XYZ file of C-alpha atoms in Angstrom:
516
model
C 48.369 -144.689 -109.757
C 51.567 -146.633 -110.453
C 50.908 -149.242 -113.162
C 54.065 -151.260 -112.519
C 53.656 -154.915 -111.798
C 53.023 -155.874 -108.191
C 56.349 -157.710 -108.094
C 58.200 -154.443 -108.510
C 56.357 -152.783 -105.646
C 56.694 -155.545 -103.090
C 59.731 -157.749 -102.823
C 59.992 -160.746 -100.576
C 63.402 -161.149 -99.012
C 65.359 -164.237 -99.779
C 67.533 -164.205 -96.648
C 66.436 -164.421 -92.968
C 64.989 -161.069 -92.002
C 67.043 -160.018 -89.021
C 67.804 -156.464 -90.017
C 64.856 -155.179 -92.147
C 62.722 -152.903 -89.989
C 59.644 -151.313 -91.517
C 60.508 -148.021 -93.214
C 58.039 -145.869 -95.028
C 59.585 -143.554 -97.553
C 57.874 -140.713 -99.439
C 57.139 -142.954 -102.452
C 55.731 -145.665 -100.210
C 58.560 -148.045 -101.046
C 60.366 -150.155 -98.501
C 63.919 -149.043 -97.648
C 66.516 -150.992 -95.714
C 68.506 -147.922 -94.840
C 68.346 -146.594 -91.307
C 67.461 -143.055 -92.333
C 70.237 -140.804 -91.045
C 68.837 -137.505 -92.333
C 68.400 -134.802 -89.735
C 64.685 -134.445 -90.505
C 62.616 -137.590 -90.718
C 59.960 -137.642 -93.381
C 56.339 -138.347 -92.419
C 53.252 -138.528 -94.703
C 52.091 -135.195 -93.324
C 55.362 -133.238 -93.620
C 54.287 -131.274 -96.653
C 50.946 -130.181 -95.050
C 52.373 -127.387 -92.937
C 50.764 -124.066 -91.861
C 53.068 -122.226 -94.277
C 51.872 -124.463 -97.117
C 48.205 -123.975 -96.217
C 48.272 -120.207 -95.754
C 47.647 -119.114 -99.386
C 45.046 -121.797 -100.084
C 41.311 -121.099 -99.978
C 39.105 -122.321 -97.169
C 37.440 -125.362 -98.912
C 40.732 -126.714 -100.229
C 42.386 -126.037 -96.878
C 39.642 -128.119 -95.158
C 40.253 -130.977 -97.584
C 44.015 -130.961 -96.946
C 43.529 -130.770 -93.166
C 41.223 -133.708 -93.255
C 43.634 -135.617 -95.452
C 46.431 -134.828 -92.909
C 44.354 -136.361 -90.160
C 43.667 -139.432 -92.241
C 47.341 -139.928 -93.044
C 48.238 -139.515 -89.435
C 45.744 -142.192 -88.535
C 46.831 -144.864 -91.106
C 50.507 -143.971 -91.448
C 51.861 -147.086 -89.725
C 49.124 -149.493 -90.726
C 50.610 -150.164 -94.131
C 52.458 -153.511 -94.120
C 55.527 -152.834 -96.239
C 57.020 -156.345 -95.727
C 54.585 -159.161 -96.357
C 56.778 -161.538 -94.391
C 55.748 -159.848 -91.157
C 52.166 -161.069 -91.714
C 53.540 -164.660 -91.698
C 55.647 -164.644 -88.460
C 54.359 -165.354 -84.942
C 55.443 -162.030 -83.411
C 54.076 -159.684 -86.066
C 51.259 -161.835 -87.396
C 48.694 -160.163 -85.234
C 48.816 -156.434 -84.449
C 45.733 -156.003 -82.347
C 47.531 -155.816 -78.986
C 46.788 -153.161 -76.351
C 47.968 -151.882 -72.971
C 46.300 -154.799 -71.182
C 48.140 -157.363 -73.301
C 51.392 -155.498 -72.678
C 50.835 -155.717 -68.891
C 50.005 -159.403 -69.079
C 53.049 -160.331 -71.185
C 55.488 -158.158 -69.215
C 54.298 -159.498 -65.866
C 54.340 -163.071 -67.082
C 57.998 -162.514 -68.306
C 59.181 -160.532 -65.378
C 57.897 -162.680 -62.424
C 58.871 -166.319 -62.179
C 60.982 -168.945 -60.516
C 64.034 -166.565 -60.323
C 62.217 -164.497 -57.692
C 62.252 -167.444 -55.286
C 66.062 -167.476 -55.052
C 66.407 -163.745 -54.183
C 66.650 -164.569 -50.406
C 69.697 -166.755 -51.266
C 71.450 -163.636 -52.622
C 70.521 -161.728 -49.488
C 72.113 -164.471 -47.319
C 75.503 -163.654 -48.962
C 75.017 -159.875 -49.178
C 73.353 -159.051 -45.915
C 70.590 -156.457 -45.264
C 72.339 -153.293 -46.565
C 74.013 -154.623 -49.709
C 70.977 -156.792 -50.504
C 68.389 -154.011 -50.349
C 70.594 -151.426 -52.035
C 71.601 -153.746 -54.943
C 68.025 -154.888 -55.513
C 66.729 -151.349 -55.577
C 69.442 -150.133 -57.916
C 68.851 -153.117 -60.237
C 65.091 -152.445 -60.285
C 65.328 -148.756 -61.238
C 68.239 -149.403 -63.640
C 66.229 -152.045 -65.601
C 63.164 -149.837 -65.480
C 65.146 -147.077 -67.177
C 66.460 -149.428 -69.872
C 62.956 -150.743 -70.397
C 61.873 -147.206 -71.136
C 64.740 -146.800 -73.597
C 63.662 -149.920 -75.551
C 60.037 -148.759 -75.650
C 61.107 -145.394 -77.031
C 63.608 -146.884 -79.594
C 60.976 -149.247 -81.056
C 59.826 -146.262 -83.226
C 62.894 -144.081 -83.056
C 62.136 -142.690 -86.528
C 58.536 -142.076 -87.731
C 57.463 -144.720 -90.161
C 59.932 -147.334 -88.945
C 59.465 -150.050 -86.365
C 62.090 -152.333 -84.941
C 60.080 -155.481 -84.164
C 62.821 -157.533 -82.638
C 65.678 -157.004 -80.208
C 68.313 -158.220 -82.734
C 66.942 -155.732 -85.374
C 67.513 -152.824 -82.981
C 70.899 -154.098 -82.063
C 71.869 -154.244 -85.744
C 70.534 -150.722 -86.304
C 72.757 -149.431 -83.444
C 75.934 -151.525 -83.752
C 75.904 -152.501 -87.454
C 74.698 -155.576 -89.251
C 77.351 -158.129 -88.272
C 78.309 -156.685 -84.833
C 74.698 -156.296 -83.753
C 73.958 -159.881 -84.742
C 76.922 -161.323 -82.785
C 76.343 -159.091 -79.754
C 72.589 -159.651 -79.405
C 71.748 -163.062 -80.944
C 73.629 -165.285 -78.408
C 72.356 -163.656 -75.175
C 68.751 -163.427 -76.456
C 68.630 -166.991 -77.696
C 70.405 -168.095 -74.504
C 67.791 -166.327 -72.437
C 64.947 -167.785 -74.330
C 66.157 -171.394 -74.767
C 67.956 -171.477 -71.401
C 64.925 -170.221 -69.558
C 62.686 -172.680 -71.363
C 64.928 -175.580 -70.386
C 65.026 -174.415 -66.718
C 61.287 -174.153 -66.734
C 60.960 -177.778 -67.925
C 63.214 -178.885 -64.978
C 61.365 -176.854 -62.374
C 57.934 -177.626 -63.780
C 58.606 -181.371 -64.020
C 59.956 -181.576 -60.411
C 57.087 -179.512 -59.137
C 54.506 -181.776 -60.824
C 56.077 -184.770 -59.252
C 55.898 -183.244 -55.762
C 52.281 -182.113 -56.388
C 51.284 -185.670 -57.383
C 53.030 -187.118 -54.291
C 51.246 -184.681 -51.963
C 47.817 -185.184 -53.486
C 48.086 -188.982 -53.674
C 49.949 -189.470 -50.439
C 50.759 -193.069 -49.422
C 48.157 -194.440 -51.848
C 50.289 -193.845 -54.994
C 53.678 -195.139 -53.923
C 53.727 -198.233 -56.213
C 55.600 -197.674 -59.467
C 55.592 -193.826 -59.420
C 56.913 -191.890 -62.390
C 60.513 -191.007 -62.272
C 61.729 -187.342 -62.338
C 62.765 -187.642 -66.033
C 59.300 -189.013 -66.840
C 57.730 -186.046 -65.176
C 60.008 -183.788 -67.295
C 58.523 -185.538 -70.334
C 54.992 -184.982 -69.064
C 55.626 -181.313 -68.511
C 57.328 -180.913 -71.960
C 54.295 -182.551 -73.605
C 51.982 -180.030 -71.988
C 54.276 -177.156 -73.133
C 54.233 -178.471 -76.695
C 50.447 -178.703 -76.723
C 50.062 -175.139 -75.440
C 52.739 -173.872 -77.942
C 50.451 -174.669 -80.910
C 48.755 -171.250 -80.299
C 49.858 -169.422 -83.413
C 51.204 -165.989 -82.377
C 52.177 -163.783 -79.491
C 48.781 -162.104 -79.132
C 46.993 -165.457 -79.041
C 48.816 -166.325 -75.760
C 47.640 -163.227 -73.920
C 45.215 -165.347 -71.937
C 48.067 -167.684 -70.933
C 50.214 -164.709 -69.901
C 47.366 -163.477 -67.700
C 47.133 -166.879 -66.017
C 50.937 -167.004 -65.611
C 51.021 -163.514 -64.140
C 48.252 -164.213 -61.639
C 49.696 -167.567 -60.523
C 53.162 -166.047 -60.134
C 51.815 -163.257 -57.952
C 49.857 -165.800 -55.858
C 52.672 -168.288 -55.215
C 55.237 -165.510 -54.625
C 52.884 -163.904 -52.078
C 52.085 -167.283 -50.429
C 55.799 -168.086 -50.127
C 56.720 -164.989 -48.174
C 53.447 -164.720 -46.200
C 53.681 -168.294 -44.976
C 57.369 -167.798 -44.150
C 56.957 -164.634 -42.088
C 53.883 -165.979 -40.311
C 55.724 -168.949 -38.883
C 58.123 -168.917 -35.979
C 61.706 -168.255 -37.094
C 64.185 -171.180 -36.690
C 66.618 -171.044 -33.778
C 70.161 -169.780 -34.133
C 69.095 -167.507 -37.082
C 71.624 -164.865 -38.102
C 71.570 -161.984 -40.539
C 75.270 -161.823 -41.052
C 76.548 -162.890 -44.478
C 77.242 -166.580 -44.785
C 80.800 -167.195 -43.372
C 83.238 -168.587 -45.971
C 86.764 -170.021 -45.517
C 88.720 -167.450 -47.519
C 88.546 -163.849 -48.728
C 88.504 -164.983 -52.412
C 85.547 -167.269 -51.663
C 83.694 -164.328 -50.092
C 84.365 -162.149 -53.104
C 83.165 -164.696 -55.633
C 80.091 -165.539 -53.521
C 79.284 -161.814 -53.340
C 79.504 -161.534 -57.121
C 77.419 -164.617 -57.604
C 74.771 -163.172 -55.316
C 74.686 -159.996 -57.418
C 74.286 -162.165 -60.492
C 71.256 -163.840 -58.937
C 69.684 -160.379 -58.419
C 70.525 -159.454 -62.034
C 68.909 -162.690 -63.276
C 65.666 -161.737 -61.441
C 65.229 -158.869 -63.873
C 65.040 -160.786 -67.162
C 62.506 -160.194 -69.916
C 63.963 -157.243 -71.768
C 64.702 -159.463 -74.771
C 60.854 -159.598 -75.194
C 60.013 -155.908 -74.889
C 60.275 -155.005 -78.607
C 58.497 -158.245 -79.581
C 55.573 -157.392 -77.235
C 55.379 -153.813 -78.544
C 55.345 -154.997 -82.162
C 52.044 -156.740 -81.577
C 50.294 -153.375 -81.175
C 48.879 -151.213 -83.950
C 50.764 -147.985 -84.430
C 49.939 -144.774 -86.255
C 51.625 -141.357 -86.315
C 48.786 -140.006 -84.266
C 48.626 -143.014 -81.826
C 52.085 -144.572 -81.565
C 52.533 -147.950 -80.011
C 54.874 -146.735 -77.305
C 51.996 -145.047 -75.396
C 49.969 -148.247 -74.572
C 53.166 -150.196 -74.268
C 54.654 -147.962 -71.577
C 51.295 -147.788 -69.819
C 51.105 -151.536 -69.663
C 54.739 -151.928 -68.664
C 54.356 -149.468 -65.747
C 51.451 -151.458 -64.341
C 53.346 -154.771 -64.800
C 56.558 -153.553 -63.144
C 54.607 -152.167 -60.213
C 53.328 -155.736 -59.537
C 56.770 -157.117 -60.236
C 58.156 -154.922 -57.479
C 55.334 -156.058 -55.153
C 56.475 -159.627 -55.719
C 60.279 -159.400 -55.741
C 60.866 -157.108 -52.829
C 58.628 -158.904 -50.306
C 60.006 -162.317 -51.341
C 63.597 -161.118 -50.921
C 63.134 -159.197 -47.669
C 60.503 -161.444 -46.122
C 62.414 -164.602 -46.954
C 65.661 -163.314 -45.561
C 63.888 -162.063 -42.404
C 62.337 -165.475 -41.872
C 65.375 -167.617 -42.465
C 68.494 -165.383 -42.450
C 71.660 -167.101 -43.512
C 70.047 -170.515 -42.898
C 68.409 -170.078 -46.339
C 68.951 -173.262 -48.461
C 70.494 -172.878 -51.875
C 67.173 -173.776 -53.531
C 65.377 -170.639 -52.307
C 62.410 -169.655 -50.179
C 60.238 -172.670 -51.042
C 62.985 -175.042 -49.997
C 63.300 -173.210 -46.725
C 59.494 -173.215 -46.191
C 59.287 -176.964 -46.609
C 62.438 -177.683 -44.681
C 61.551 -175.727 -41.616
C 57.777 -175.707 -41.583
C 56.599 -178.813 -43.462
C 54.715 -180.091 -40.424
C 53.076 -176.735 -39.798
C 51.460 -176.386 -43.160
C 48.472 -178.293 -44.448
C 48.787 -180.671 -47.431
C 46.126 -178.688 -49.295
C 48.086 -175.480 -49.033
C 51.295 -177.158 -50.161
C 49.481 -178.768 -53.151
C 48.023 -175.410 -54.098
C 51.478 -173.759 -54.014
C 52.893 -176.504 -56.236
C 49.970 -176.221 -58.686
C 50.454 -172.481 -58.988
C 54.148 -172.974 -59.759
C 53.313 -175.466 -62.460
C 50.794 -173.113 -64.131
C 53.281 -170.277 -63.990
C 56.024 -172.336 -65.593
C 53.705 -173.539 -68.411
C 52.770 -169.923 -69.204
C 56.277 -168.597 -68.990
C 57.521 -171.294 -71.371
C 55.250 -169.950 -74.118
C 56.328 -166.307 -74.048
C 59.987 -167.068 -73.695
C 59.861 -169.605 -76.587
C 58.044 -167.260 -79.020
C 61.117 -165.438 -80.251
C 62.769 -168.803 -81.106
C 59.562 -169.878 -82.980
C 59.681 -166.611 -84.836
C 63.337 -167.194 -85.871
C 62.569 -170.752 -87.080
C 59.658 -169.507 -89.239
C 61.569 -166.416 -90.516
C 64.231 -168.748 -91.853
C 61.669 -171.013 -93.463
C 59.632 -168.220 -95.104
C 62.758 -166.500 -96.389
C 63.777 -169.670 -98.244
C 60.420 -170.693 -99.509
C 58.677 -167.299 -100.054
C 55.484 -168.592 -98.479
C 54.028 -168.771 -94.944
C 54.502 -171.903 -92.756
C 51.704 -174.399 -93.004
C 50.093 -175.655 -89.835
C 52.079 -178.834 -89.984
C 55.469 -177.085 -90.488
C 54.712 -174.646 -87.676
C 53.667 -177.465 -85.405
C 56.726 -179.524 -86.303
C 59.135 -176.615 -85.451
C 57.544 -176.353 -82.001
C 57.571 -180.039 -81.242
C 61.250 -180.266 -82.216
C 62.063 -177.276 -80.125
C 60.241 -178.599 -77.057
C 62.043 -181.945 -77.204
C 65.466 -180.310 -77.720
C 64.953 -178.392 -74.552
C 63.822 -181.611 -72.842
C 66.973 -183.481 -73.867
C 69.162 -180.543 -72.791
C 67.451 -180.529 -69.415
C 68.024 -184.272 -68.927
C 71.641 -183.969 -70.002
C 72.237 -180.872 -67.795
C 69.886 -181.251 -64.793
C 71.840 -178.618 -62.806
C 70.999 -175.842 -65.314
C 68.154 -174.427 -63.257
C 70.457 -173.843 -60.237
C 72.858 -171.548 -62.134
C 70.937 -168.297 -61.608
C 74.110 -166.342 -60.936
C 75.847 -167.449 -64.138
C 72.730 -166.992 -66.200
C 72.357 -163.506 -64.744
C 75.919 -162.599 -65.576
C 75.849 -163.895 -69.164
C 72.556 -162.247 -70.047
C 73.019 -159.053 -68.082
C 74.028 -156.878 -71.117
C 70.633 -157.467 -72.728
C 68.880 -155.739 -69.808
C 71.404 -153.358 -68.326
C 74.085 -152.444 -70.970
C 72.977 -152.697 -74.567
C 69.902 -150.398 -74.317
C 72.142 -147.582 -73.012
C 74.553 -147.983 -75.961
C 71.640 -148.186 -78.387
C 70.216 -144.905 -77.071
C 73.506 -143.063 -77.620
C 74.085 -144.552 -81.087
C 70.583 -144.044 -82.390
C 69.382 -140.957 -80.683
C 72.825 -139.295 -80.704
C 72.536 -136.959 -77.725
C 74.912 -133.963 -77.641
C 78.473 -135.186 -77.117
C 79.786 -134.694 -73.544
C 76.271 -133.770 -72.354
C 74.816 -135.311 -69.174
C 72.699 -137.719 -71.287
C 75.707 -138.819 -73.285
C 77.922 -139.409 -70.130
C 75.095 -141.065 -68.214
C 74.273 -143.683 -70.837
C 77.892 -144.471 -71.745
C 78.638 -144.904 -68.045
C 75.657 -147.188 -67.393
C 76.521 -149.250 -70.502
C 80.153 -149.884 -69.551
C 79.177 -150.553 -65.941
C 76.820 -153.184 -67.253
C 79.512 -154.841 -69.323
C 81.900 -154.869 -66.343
C 79.233 -156.309 -64.008
C 78.471 -158.917 -66.572
C 82.055 -160.165 -66.650
C 82.366 -160.045 -62.826
C 79.058 -161.794 -62.193
C 79.837 -164.499 -64.776
C 83.100 -165.254 -62.938
C 81.258 -165.452 -59.657
C 78.693 -167.780 -61.178
C 81.419 -170.044 -62.624
C 83.213 -170.178 -59.263
C 79.953 -171.025 -57.447
C 79.194 -173.748 -60.002
C 82.684 -175.283 -59.676
C 82.747 -174.940 -55.902
C 79.396 -176.644 -55.478
C 80.451 -179.507 -57.763
C 77.304 -179.060 -59.898
C 75.279 -180.614 -57.084
C 72.811 -177.722 -56.587
C 69.143 -178.347 -57.303
C 66.866 -175.441 -57.647
C 63.652 -176.993 -56.399
C 64.071 -180.138 -54.306
C 62.325 -179.655 -50.949
C 63.543 -181.741 -48.040
């Protein structure tokens, strides 16, 4: 046994850990190199049939048993103690069920409700084709991320930024991945505060009715109430601890999405309905509206910035790698995501056509059928939206909490205390609150958000696959991933322009959720 002091065996980093994935080397030491050798080392590499052939039966049995043991515990060794202090990797007892809950909670949300708006500018053919292509494209890139989490045996990329740095280099990976992932997390959290606060206000008005009209809370005050609830729930310590919240968020999102399209198609369609794209005054306006609609569809498939983080909460061994339960849970989650997104988009457009308001299917439902739906059903729909927003806030904020605590632990060489962790989350919640109050139109910019964050879902994973897995040059795999990656970058630029045009053209007066 090595008699060197413990400080020589385990070193705690002194800079924020953004590019230090777990690597197990033959000596058991931690290495920061990506491991570019053609044959990756594993703890059982030396126990081969050729090695065992001249050895007697008893010794051979011992070595075979040792091989099984090493395969079982290979990934359980924590080579970086900082991982045990951070919210994402603090608990590694996740499973396929947790993966399904988290992916479903992250993949279904308020963005699904504006898909019929995209169809009103695209029409039937372009709408269905683009939604189908986007779904299978993001499903492919999801599979890529799941596989790249443990691209080399003994090494785990626990965060999206870490994988980007392994593929693009330390500095380039940081600049390419940090902004869109933080923008996705913080921007989504701010939008959830806006939507959740407005929905709580409407729920209160419906439940109270005319009895509670004296001195009601303002919309900003309801934002503050919702933010406070988010901060209270955010005190759960790590990603695995919010699995129950993710389950609640997933169930409520499925229910209110289903209620929205079922109630819409069950009512009589409004007169003068048309399924032709919304007429616009000029050709350029039609082009930009078309691009903005595609950006709305791209924004519906968010959540890839959380895939590696969810997978890192699972135990992994050489014999039972984490990608198996992760992919199993992801397949179940994205089956239900499809069962939510496609009916909402198709059913909503069928029910309202190009009369669809800019706020989405719930706006249309309340605008055209408010007198045909009972107050209890309306209140139930609002309450489900509130629960879903509260749950989604937690999972989208967890990577930001992890970054805060990684910076703190790197500087102090000790884990965050309960008070420090709580303080980070309180400050983060109120920062999002103040951004939401200053920019109340943020939740209506689905097209722009989709364009800016599209590379995280559709482009970067394809580039990462080529740069890390290194398929044969000029092979089908090589061409396919490079093509998808550059198409994703081009679409990102085009959809962002469409979103900016839509924002300027509307004069920043759109509201996502303001029923008539």
